[in-house]
Amino acid sequence: MGSAKGLTNGRGGHPLFSFGVMTDVQYADIPNGHSFLGVPRFYRHSMLVLQRAVKSWNNNKNINFAIHFGDIVDGKCPKDQSLNAVKKVVGEFENFKGPVYHMIGNHCLYNLPRDKLLPLLKIPNLDGGRAYYEFSPAPGYRFVVLDGYDISAIGWPHDHPKTLEALKFLRERNPNSDKNSPNGLEGLDRRFLMFNGAVGEEQMEWLDSVLREATNMKQKVVVCCHLPLDPGASSQEPLLWNYDEVMDVIHRYDCVKICLAGHDHEGGHSLDSHGIHHRVLEAALECPPGTDAFGHIEVYDNMLSLVGTDRMKSTNIHFNPY
């Protein structure tokens, strides 16, 4: 795991803007349980974490918008409750007095297919289920939200070309009958699991065009994805299948300053070979009662300052503004 230790603290002046962050609420109206690694999970308590996050963001007065980094409900949510569970969590987010941006995660797709999920999350449903988009909250910044399940064995219809492509991809790289098992896979190959996915060719071309435009407009870019994009900030299993190809595109430009992600619940931080920071956020789901994992990020010309609450570690990200 990456670490936020050793990062300097200290902020100067007023931020250009601020935004709330949290990830992996994974709410379900079921008793507490455990991950496959035995980590305790608190399915009902995560809703209380969300409610406290929204209250904190509203009380701050200076937070312009909020982002949830995917997995709004848990895969163990009873399927006859999936629709109402998603609506309930979305409703809590909508108590925030500003825009909320969502992205899809694997647990979202265990519960609902894309055609039902995207309208609920208010993700612009373009081109038959496309879930990647971008927005600019201030003239000097642009946010890019990637769809890490563009090529995926979950969420698309069973006979969809993207499902078939994902299944072929997994068969070639994971010999286990259970494609969510990393048994026998070594090193970074342990990411070739069914609960992950990939960015497709069309999305890759879109990403390249957005970064080229941002460069021309002298905008700084924040890349957001449910799946981590750097091994230094994450354990091996949660990584995007083709994180290396995505980063090859990102590294063509100097505009991207940080990549933010969820999915790997412990969180992490790294600085990659091209000087881009990667911050994986700690999950709300694994907060024992009475604890929290949310925060807000204050954006400056040469720094992003994550002000974390409780289990979400505060992190200052310094970068070259040019």
Coordinates of C-alpha atoms in Angstrom, one line a residue, residues 2-111:
G2 CA 1.1 3.6 -0.6
S3 CA 1.4 5.9 2.3
A4 CA 0.5 9.5 2.9
K5 CA 3.3 9.8 5.5
G6 CA 6.0 12.4 4.9
L7 CA 3.9 14.8 3.0
T8 CA 4.2 18.4 4.1
N9 CA 1.4 20.3 5.6
G10 CA 0.4 23.9 5.4
R11 CA -1.9 25.9 3.2
G12 CA -1.7 29.5 2.2
G13 CA -4.4 31.9 1.0
H14 CA -8.0 31.1 0.0
P15 CA -8.7 28.0 -2.2
L16 CA -9.9 28.5 -5.7
F17 CA -12.7 26.1 -4.9
S18 CA -13.4 23.1 -2.7
F19 CA -15.2 19.8 -3.2
G20 CA -16.4 17.0 -0.9
V21 CA -15.1 13.4 -1.4
M22 CA -16.0 9.9 -0.2
T23 CA -16.1 6.5 -1.7
D24 CA -17.5 3.0 -1.4
V25 CA -20.6 3.7 0.7
Q26 CA -21.7 0.2 -0.2
Y27 CA -24.9 0.5 1.8
A28 CA -27.2 -2.5 2.3
D29 CA -30.0 -3.1 4.9
I30 CA -28.3 -6.2 6.2
P31 CA -26.3 -7.2 9.3
N32 CA -22.6 -6.5 9.5
G33 CA -20.3 -8.9 7.6
H34 CA -16.8 -9.3 6.3
S35 CA -14.8 -9.0 3.1
F36 CA -13.4 -12.2 1.5
L37 CA -10.1 -11.3 3.4
G38 CA -12.0 -11.1 6.7
V39 CA -12.1 -7.3 7.0
P40 CA -15.3 -6.2 8.9
R41 CA -17.9 -4.4 6.9
F42 CA -20.7 -2.2 8.3
Y43 CA -23.4 -2.1 5.7
R44 CA -26.0 -0.1 7.6
H45 CA -23.5 2.2 9.4
S46 CA -22.2 3.5 6.1
M47 CA -25.4 5.4 5.6
L48 CA -24.8 7.2 8.8
V49 CA -21.2 8.0 7.6
L50 CA -22.8 9.5 4.4
Q51 CA -25.3 11.5 6.4
R52 CA -22.5 13.0 8.6
A53 CA -20.5 13.7 5.4
V54 CA -23.4 15.7 3.8
K55 CA -24.0 17.6 7.0
S56 CA -20.3 18.5 7.3
W57 CA -20.1 19.6 3.6
N58 CA -23.2 21.8 4.0
N59 CA -21.9 23.3 7.3
N60 CA -18.6 24.2 5.5
K61 CA -20.4 26.7 3.2
N62 CA -17.4 26.8 0.9
I63 CA -17.7 23.4 -0.7
N64 CA -18.9 23.8 -4.3
F65 CA -19.6 20.2 -5.3
A66 CA -19.1 16.6 -4.1
I67 CA -17.8 13.4 -5.8
H68 CA -18.6 9.8 -4.8
F69 CA -16.0 7.4 -6.3
G70 CA -18.3 4.5 -6.9
D71 CA -19.9 1.4 -5.2
I72 CA -23.0 3.2 -3.9
V73 CA -24.6 0.0 -2.7
D74 CA -23.2 -3.4 -1.8
G75 CA -23.3 -6.6 -3.9
K76 CA -24.9 -8.4 -0.9
C77 CA -27.9 -6.1 -1.0
P78 CA -31.0 -8.3 -1.7
K79 CA -31.7 -7.9 -5.3
D80 CA -35.4 -7.1 -4.7
Q81 CA -34.2 -4.1 -2.7
S82 CA -31.5 -2.9 -5.1
L83 CA -33.5 -0.2 -6.8
N84 CA -34.8 1.3 -3.6
A85 CA -31.4 1.0 -1.9
V86 CA -29.8 3.0 -4.8
K87 CA -32.6 5.6 -4.7
K88 CA -32.2 5.9 -0.9
V89 CA -28.4 6.5 -1.0
V90 CA -28.8 9.0 -4.0
G91 CA -31.4 10.8 -2.0
E92 CA -29.0 11.2 0.9
F93 CA -26.4 12.6 -1.4
E94 CA -29.0 15.0 -2.8
N95 CA -29.4 16.6 0.6
F96 CA -26.0 18.3 -0.2
K97 CA -26.6 21.9 -1.3
G98 CA -24.6 21.6 -4.5
P99 CA -24.0 19.2 -7.4
V100 CA -22.9 15.6 -6.7
Y101 CA -20.9 13.6 -9.3
H102 CA -21.0 9.9 -9.3
M103 CA -19.1 7.1 -11.1
I104 CA -19.9 3.4 -11.4
G105 CA -18.2 0.7 -9.5
N106 CA -18.5 -3.1 -9.6
H107 CA -21.0 -3.2 -6.7
C108 CA -23.2 -0.8 -8.4
L109 CA -23.3 -3.1 -11.4
Y110 CA -24.0 -6.2 -9.3
N111 CA -27.3 -4.5 -8.3

